[in-house]
Coordinates of C-alpha atoms in Angstrom, one line a residue:
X1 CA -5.0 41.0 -40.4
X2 CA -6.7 42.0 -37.0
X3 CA -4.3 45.1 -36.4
X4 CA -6.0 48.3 -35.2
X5 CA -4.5 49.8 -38.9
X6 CA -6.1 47.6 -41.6
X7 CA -9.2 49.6 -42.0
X8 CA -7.8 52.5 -42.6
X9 CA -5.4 51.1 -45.1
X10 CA -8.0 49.3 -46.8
X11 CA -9.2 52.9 -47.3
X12 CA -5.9 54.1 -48.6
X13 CA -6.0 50.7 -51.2
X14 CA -8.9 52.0 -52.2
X15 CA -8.6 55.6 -52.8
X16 CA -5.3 54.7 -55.1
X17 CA -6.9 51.6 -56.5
X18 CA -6.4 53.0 -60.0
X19 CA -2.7 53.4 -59.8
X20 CA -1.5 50.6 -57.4
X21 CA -3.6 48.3 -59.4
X22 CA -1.6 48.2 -62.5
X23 CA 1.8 47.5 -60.7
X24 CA 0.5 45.0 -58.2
X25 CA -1.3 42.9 -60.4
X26 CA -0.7 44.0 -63.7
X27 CA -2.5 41.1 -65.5
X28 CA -5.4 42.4 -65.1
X29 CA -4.7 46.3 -63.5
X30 CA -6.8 46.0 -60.8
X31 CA -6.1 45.3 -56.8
X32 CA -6.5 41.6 -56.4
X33 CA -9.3 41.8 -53.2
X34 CA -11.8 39.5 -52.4
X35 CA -14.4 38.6 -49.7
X36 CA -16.7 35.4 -49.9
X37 CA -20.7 36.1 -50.4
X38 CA -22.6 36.3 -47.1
X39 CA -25.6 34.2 -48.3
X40 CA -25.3 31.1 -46.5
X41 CA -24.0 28.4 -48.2
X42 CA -22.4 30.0 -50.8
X43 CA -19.2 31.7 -49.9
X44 CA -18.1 32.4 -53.4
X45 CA -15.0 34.8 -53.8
X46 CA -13.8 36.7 -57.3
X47 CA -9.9 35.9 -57.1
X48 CA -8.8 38.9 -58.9
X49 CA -11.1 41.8 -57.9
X50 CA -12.1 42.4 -61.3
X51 CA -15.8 43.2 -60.7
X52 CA -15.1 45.0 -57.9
X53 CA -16.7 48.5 -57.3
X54 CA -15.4 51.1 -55.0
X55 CA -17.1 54.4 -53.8
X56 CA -15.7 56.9 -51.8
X57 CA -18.1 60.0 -51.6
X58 CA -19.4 61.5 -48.4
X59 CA -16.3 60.8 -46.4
X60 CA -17.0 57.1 -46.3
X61 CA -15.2 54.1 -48.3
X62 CA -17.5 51.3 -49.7
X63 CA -16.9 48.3 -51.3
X64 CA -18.8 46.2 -53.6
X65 CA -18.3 42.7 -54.1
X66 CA -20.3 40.3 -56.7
X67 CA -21.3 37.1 -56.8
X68 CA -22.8 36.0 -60.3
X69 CA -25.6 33.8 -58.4
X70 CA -26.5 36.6 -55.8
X71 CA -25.5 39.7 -56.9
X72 CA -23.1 42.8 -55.4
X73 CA -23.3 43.6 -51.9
X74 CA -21.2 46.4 -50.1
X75 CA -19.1 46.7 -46.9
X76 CA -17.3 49.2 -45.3
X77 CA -13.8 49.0 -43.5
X78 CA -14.6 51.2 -40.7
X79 CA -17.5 49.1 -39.8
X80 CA -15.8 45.9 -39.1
X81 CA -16.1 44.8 -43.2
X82 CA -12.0 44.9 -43.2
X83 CA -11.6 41.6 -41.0
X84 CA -13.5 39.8 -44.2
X85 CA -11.4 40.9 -47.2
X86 CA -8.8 38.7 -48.5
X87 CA -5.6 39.4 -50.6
X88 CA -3.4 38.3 -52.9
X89 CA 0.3 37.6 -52.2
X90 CA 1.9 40.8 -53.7
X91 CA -1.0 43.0 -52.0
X92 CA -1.1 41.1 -48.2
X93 CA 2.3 41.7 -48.1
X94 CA 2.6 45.1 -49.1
X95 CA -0.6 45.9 -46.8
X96 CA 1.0 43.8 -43.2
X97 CA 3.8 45.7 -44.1
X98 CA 2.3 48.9 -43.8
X99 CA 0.3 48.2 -41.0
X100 CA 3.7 46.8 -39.0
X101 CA 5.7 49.8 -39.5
X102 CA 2.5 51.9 -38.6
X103 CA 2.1 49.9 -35.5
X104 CA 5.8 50.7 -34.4
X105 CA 4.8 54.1 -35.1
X106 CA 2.1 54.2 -33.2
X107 CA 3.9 52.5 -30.3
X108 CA 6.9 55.1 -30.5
X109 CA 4.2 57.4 -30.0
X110 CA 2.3 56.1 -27.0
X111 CA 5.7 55.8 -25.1
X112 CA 7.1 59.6 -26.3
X113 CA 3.9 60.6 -24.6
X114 CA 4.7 58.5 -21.0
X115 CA 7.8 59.9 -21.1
X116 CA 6.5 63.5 -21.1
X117 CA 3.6 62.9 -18.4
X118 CA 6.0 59.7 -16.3
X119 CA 8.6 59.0 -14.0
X120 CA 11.9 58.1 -16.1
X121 CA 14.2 55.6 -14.1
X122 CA 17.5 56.8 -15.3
X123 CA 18.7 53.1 -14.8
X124 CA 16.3 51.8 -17.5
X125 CA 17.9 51.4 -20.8
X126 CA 16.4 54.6 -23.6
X127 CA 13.3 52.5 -24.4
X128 CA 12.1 51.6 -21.4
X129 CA 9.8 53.7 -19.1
X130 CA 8.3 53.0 -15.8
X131 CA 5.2 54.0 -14.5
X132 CA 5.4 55.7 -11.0
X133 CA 2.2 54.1 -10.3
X134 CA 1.9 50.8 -11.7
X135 CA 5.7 50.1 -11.5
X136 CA 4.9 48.7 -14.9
X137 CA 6.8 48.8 -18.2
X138 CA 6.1 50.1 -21.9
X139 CA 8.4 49.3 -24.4
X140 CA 8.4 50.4 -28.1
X141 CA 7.0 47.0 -30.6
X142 CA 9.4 46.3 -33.6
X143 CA 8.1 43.9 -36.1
X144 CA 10.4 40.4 -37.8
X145 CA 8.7 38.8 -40.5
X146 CA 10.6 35.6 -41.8
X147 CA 10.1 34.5 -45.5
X148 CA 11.3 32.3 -48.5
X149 CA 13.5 33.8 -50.2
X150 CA 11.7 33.8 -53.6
X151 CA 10.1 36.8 -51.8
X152 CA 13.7 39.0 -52.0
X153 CA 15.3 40.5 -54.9
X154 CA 13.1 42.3 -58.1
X155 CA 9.7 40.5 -56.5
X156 CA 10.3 43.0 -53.1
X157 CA 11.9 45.8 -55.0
X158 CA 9.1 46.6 -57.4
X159 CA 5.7 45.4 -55.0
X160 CA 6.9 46.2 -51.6
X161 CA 9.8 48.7 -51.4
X162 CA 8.3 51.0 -54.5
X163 CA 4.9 51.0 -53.4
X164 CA 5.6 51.6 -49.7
X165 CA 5.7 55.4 -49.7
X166 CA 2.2 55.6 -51.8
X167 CA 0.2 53.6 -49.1
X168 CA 2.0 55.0 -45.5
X169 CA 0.0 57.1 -43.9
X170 CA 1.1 60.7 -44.5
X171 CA 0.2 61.6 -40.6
X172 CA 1.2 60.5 -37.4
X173 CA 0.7 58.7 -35.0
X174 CA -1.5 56.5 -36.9
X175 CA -5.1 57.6 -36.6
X176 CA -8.7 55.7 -36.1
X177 CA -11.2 58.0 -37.2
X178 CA -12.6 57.3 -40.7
X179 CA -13.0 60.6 -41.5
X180 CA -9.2 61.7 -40.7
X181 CA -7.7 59.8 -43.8
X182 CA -5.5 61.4 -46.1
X183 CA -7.3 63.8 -48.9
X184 CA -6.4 61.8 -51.5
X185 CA -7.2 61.5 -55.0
X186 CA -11.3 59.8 -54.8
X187 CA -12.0 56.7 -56.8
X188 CA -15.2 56.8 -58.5
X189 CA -17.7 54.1 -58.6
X190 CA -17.1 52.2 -61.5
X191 CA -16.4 48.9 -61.9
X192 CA -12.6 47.9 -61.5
X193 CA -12.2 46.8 -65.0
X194 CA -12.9 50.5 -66.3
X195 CA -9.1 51.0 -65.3
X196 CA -7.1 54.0 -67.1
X197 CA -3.8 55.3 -66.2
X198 CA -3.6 57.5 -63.1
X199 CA -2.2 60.8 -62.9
X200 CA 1.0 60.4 -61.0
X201 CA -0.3 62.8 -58.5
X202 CA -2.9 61.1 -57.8
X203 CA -1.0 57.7 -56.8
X204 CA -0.4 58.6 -53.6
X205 CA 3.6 60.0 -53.4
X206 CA 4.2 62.1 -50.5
X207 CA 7.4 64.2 -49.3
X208 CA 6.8 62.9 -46.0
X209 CA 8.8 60.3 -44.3
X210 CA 7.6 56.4 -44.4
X211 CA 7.4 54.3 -41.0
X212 CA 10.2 52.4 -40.3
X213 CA 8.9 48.8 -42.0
X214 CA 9.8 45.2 -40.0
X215 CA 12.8 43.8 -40.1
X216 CA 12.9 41.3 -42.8
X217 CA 14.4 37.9 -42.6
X218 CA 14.7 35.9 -45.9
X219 CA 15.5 31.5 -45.4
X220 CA 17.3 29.9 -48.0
X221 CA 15.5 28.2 -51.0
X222 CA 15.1 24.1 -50.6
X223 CA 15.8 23.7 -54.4
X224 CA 15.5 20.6 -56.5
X225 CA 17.4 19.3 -59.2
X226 CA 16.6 21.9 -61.7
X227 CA 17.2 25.0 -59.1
X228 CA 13.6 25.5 -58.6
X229 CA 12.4 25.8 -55.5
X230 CA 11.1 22.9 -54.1
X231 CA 7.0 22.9 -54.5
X232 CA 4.8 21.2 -51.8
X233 CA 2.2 21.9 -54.8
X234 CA 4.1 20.1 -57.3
X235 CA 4.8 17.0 -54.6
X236 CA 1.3 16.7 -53.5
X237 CA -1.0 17.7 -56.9
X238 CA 1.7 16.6 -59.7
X239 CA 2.9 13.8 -58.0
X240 CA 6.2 15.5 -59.0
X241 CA 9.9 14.1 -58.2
X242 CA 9.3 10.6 -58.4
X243 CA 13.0 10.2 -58.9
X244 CA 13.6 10.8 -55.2
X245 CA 11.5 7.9 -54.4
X246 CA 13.4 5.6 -57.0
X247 CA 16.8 7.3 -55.3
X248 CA 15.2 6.1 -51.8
X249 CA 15.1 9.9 -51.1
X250 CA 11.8 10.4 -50.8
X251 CA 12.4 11.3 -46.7
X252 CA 13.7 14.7 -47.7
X253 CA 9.7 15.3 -49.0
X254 CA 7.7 13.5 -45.9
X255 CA 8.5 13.8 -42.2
X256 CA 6.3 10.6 -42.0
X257 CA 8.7 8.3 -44.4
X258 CA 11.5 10.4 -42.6
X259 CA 10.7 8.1 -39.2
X260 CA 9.6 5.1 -41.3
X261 CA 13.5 5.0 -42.9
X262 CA 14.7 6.0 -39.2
X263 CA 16.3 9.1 -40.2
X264 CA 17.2 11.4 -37.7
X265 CA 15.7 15.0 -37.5
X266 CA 18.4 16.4 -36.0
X267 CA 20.4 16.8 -39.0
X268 CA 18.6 19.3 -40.4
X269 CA 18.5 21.4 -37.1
X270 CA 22.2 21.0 -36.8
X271 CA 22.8 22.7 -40.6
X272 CA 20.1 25.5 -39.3
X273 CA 22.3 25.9 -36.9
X274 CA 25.2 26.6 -38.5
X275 CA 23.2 29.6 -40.8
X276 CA 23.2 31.2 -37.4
X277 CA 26.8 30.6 -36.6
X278 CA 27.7 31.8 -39.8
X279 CA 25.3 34.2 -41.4
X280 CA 26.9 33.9 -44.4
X281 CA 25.1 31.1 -44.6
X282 CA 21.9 32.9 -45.3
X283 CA 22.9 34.3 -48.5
X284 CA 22.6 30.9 -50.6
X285 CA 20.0 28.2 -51.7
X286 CA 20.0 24.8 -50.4
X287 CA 19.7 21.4 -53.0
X288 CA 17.6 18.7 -52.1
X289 CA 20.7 16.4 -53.1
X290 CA 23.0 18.6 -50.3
X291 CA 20.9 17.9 -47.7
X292 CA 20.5 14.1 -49.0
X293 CA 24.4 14.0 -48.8
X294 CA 24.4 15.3 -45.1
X295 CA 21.6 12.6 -44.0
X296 CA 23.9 9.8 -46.2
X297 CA 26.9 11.2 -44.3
X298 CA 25.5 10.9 -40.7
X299 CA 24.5 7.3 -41.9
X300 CA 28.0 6.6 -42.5
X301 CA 29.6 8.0 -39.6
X302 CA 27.2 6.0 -37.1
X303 CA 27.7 2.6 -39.2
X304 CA 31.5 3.1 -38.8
X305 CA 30.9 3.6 -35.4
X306 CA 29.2 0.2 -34.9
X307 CA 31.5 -1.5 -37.0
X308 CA 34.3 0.1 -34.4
X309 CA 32.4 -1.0 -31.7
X310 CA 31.9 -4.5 -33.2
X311 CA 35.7 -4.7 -33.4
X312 CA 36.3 -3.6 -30.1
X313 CA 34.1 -6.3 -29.2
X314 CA 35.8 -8.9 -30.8
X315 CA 39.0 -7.7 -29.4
X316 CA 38.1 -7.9 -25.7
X317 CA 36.6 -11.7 -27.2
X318 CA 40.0 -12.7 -28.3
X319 CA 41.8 -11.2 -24.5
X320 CA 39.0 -13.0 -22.2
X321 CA 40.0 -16.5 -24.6

């Protein structure tokens, strides 16, 4: 979260806290930010934002924390507060989102700009530009994020691809003053839990064209033997799938009993592999029992080697008699 755009998206968050904050977390309608208690020692953080307090009047955005022990205190995006606030899932990705197809933006920008004031080298591919000066180069930045897959489908539909348009920046490139943000609808300041429907013109939908996001990569689901994804937090907290261990399996949870049993690595990287050989690939879940079957089958293949090579063996034993 250190890009040059957070603060000014916190902003936006803020200013359309009423609306986003029934679709983004709508168990309790408001935006799920936090940041831990200054006083030393304490470091206490409200999970859900529900206490929170926003203010927006005199062309500056405040926010106001609590902490039941040491009451609210406030800070301001523009003046460094942004770097402590914390997010939920749903929100941190919908907010890195933004500020990575802002941050293409910005870069398009910057290197329309060279282009009218530099030396073009007609032997550079259309992205490249070379400074007559410096000799250096300026390309364009394009995001990849790569994800779980549990993070495609309705999940990205409804709290990242609906919401993007409300929270892009209506004006670009993207800007750094505080005061240039986009005249939105203000959020009073009242606590978060005072939440009432929003007027839909006042949750932020523009006719003006959204930054182009990251590209998006989603990795196949590890999946168990009910087709849930397998859970590190079940494994270590629950002690769940103690039927792996009874199966001797347990290496497909633990890198460390991985080289106790002498497994080797490789065969995961090798089925990897073959998701970029054959994209297709991509576009399925992966059971814990498949890749078992691959390890089992490797294990196989080099014991019938062995037993080839201990017949071989014998056979040159039997020519030299």
């Amino acid at each position: 979260m250190s890009l040059p755009q957070i603060p000014e998206i916190v902003e936006r968050l803020v200013k359309l806290h009423e609306g986003l904050g029934l679709e983004m977390s709508p168990s309790y309608g408001v935006l799920a930010m936090r940041c831990a208690c200054p006083v030393e020692g304490c470091g206490y953080a409200e999970k859900h934002g529900r206490r929170n307090l926003y203010e927006t009047g005199g062309g500056k955005v405040k926010i106001g924390f609590h902490c039941p022990e040491h009451g609210y205190w406030t800070i301001v995006p523009f003046e460094g507060g942004a770097r402590n606030i914390e997010f939920n899932t749903p929100l941190r990705n919908l907010v890195r989102t933004v500020a990575y197809a802002e941050d293409t933006m910005q870069s398009r920008f910057s290197l329309a700009r060279s282009r009218s004031t530099e030396f073009v080298d007609p032997s550079l591919s259309n992205s490249t530009v070379r400074n007559d000066k410096s000799k250096g180069e300026e390309r364009q930045r394009l995001h990849m994020r790569v994800t779980g897959a549990d993070y495609s489908g309705f999940y990205q539909e409804q709290l990242l691809w609906r919401q993007l348009p409300r929270l892009s920046s209506p004006s670009h490139p993207q800007s750094t003053n505080p005061n240039s943000t986009s005249a939105l609808r203000s959020a009073s300041s009242t606590p978060a839990t005072n939440v009432k429907h929003a007027n839909p013109s006042s949750i932020g939908f523009t006719s003006t064209s959204v930054p182009p996001p990251p590209v998006i990569l989603y990795a196949p689901l590890i999946t168990d033997w009910s087709s849930s994804k397998l859970s590190k937090s079940l494994y270590v907290r629950q002690h769940a799938y103690t039927y792996l261990k009874s199966e001797k399996k347990d290496y497909l949870l633990s890198w460390e009993r991985m080289k106790e049993l002498g497994r080797d690595e490789k065969v995961l990287f090798r089925e990897v592999e073959k998701w970029v050989q054959s994209p297709e690939r991509l576009f399925r879940n992966y059971s814990v029992e498949y890749l078992g079957s691959l390890f089992e089958r490797e294990r196989r293949e080099k014991m019938g080697l062995k037993e080839m090579e201990m017949e071989m063996g014998r056979d040159e034993m039997k020519e030299k008699l």
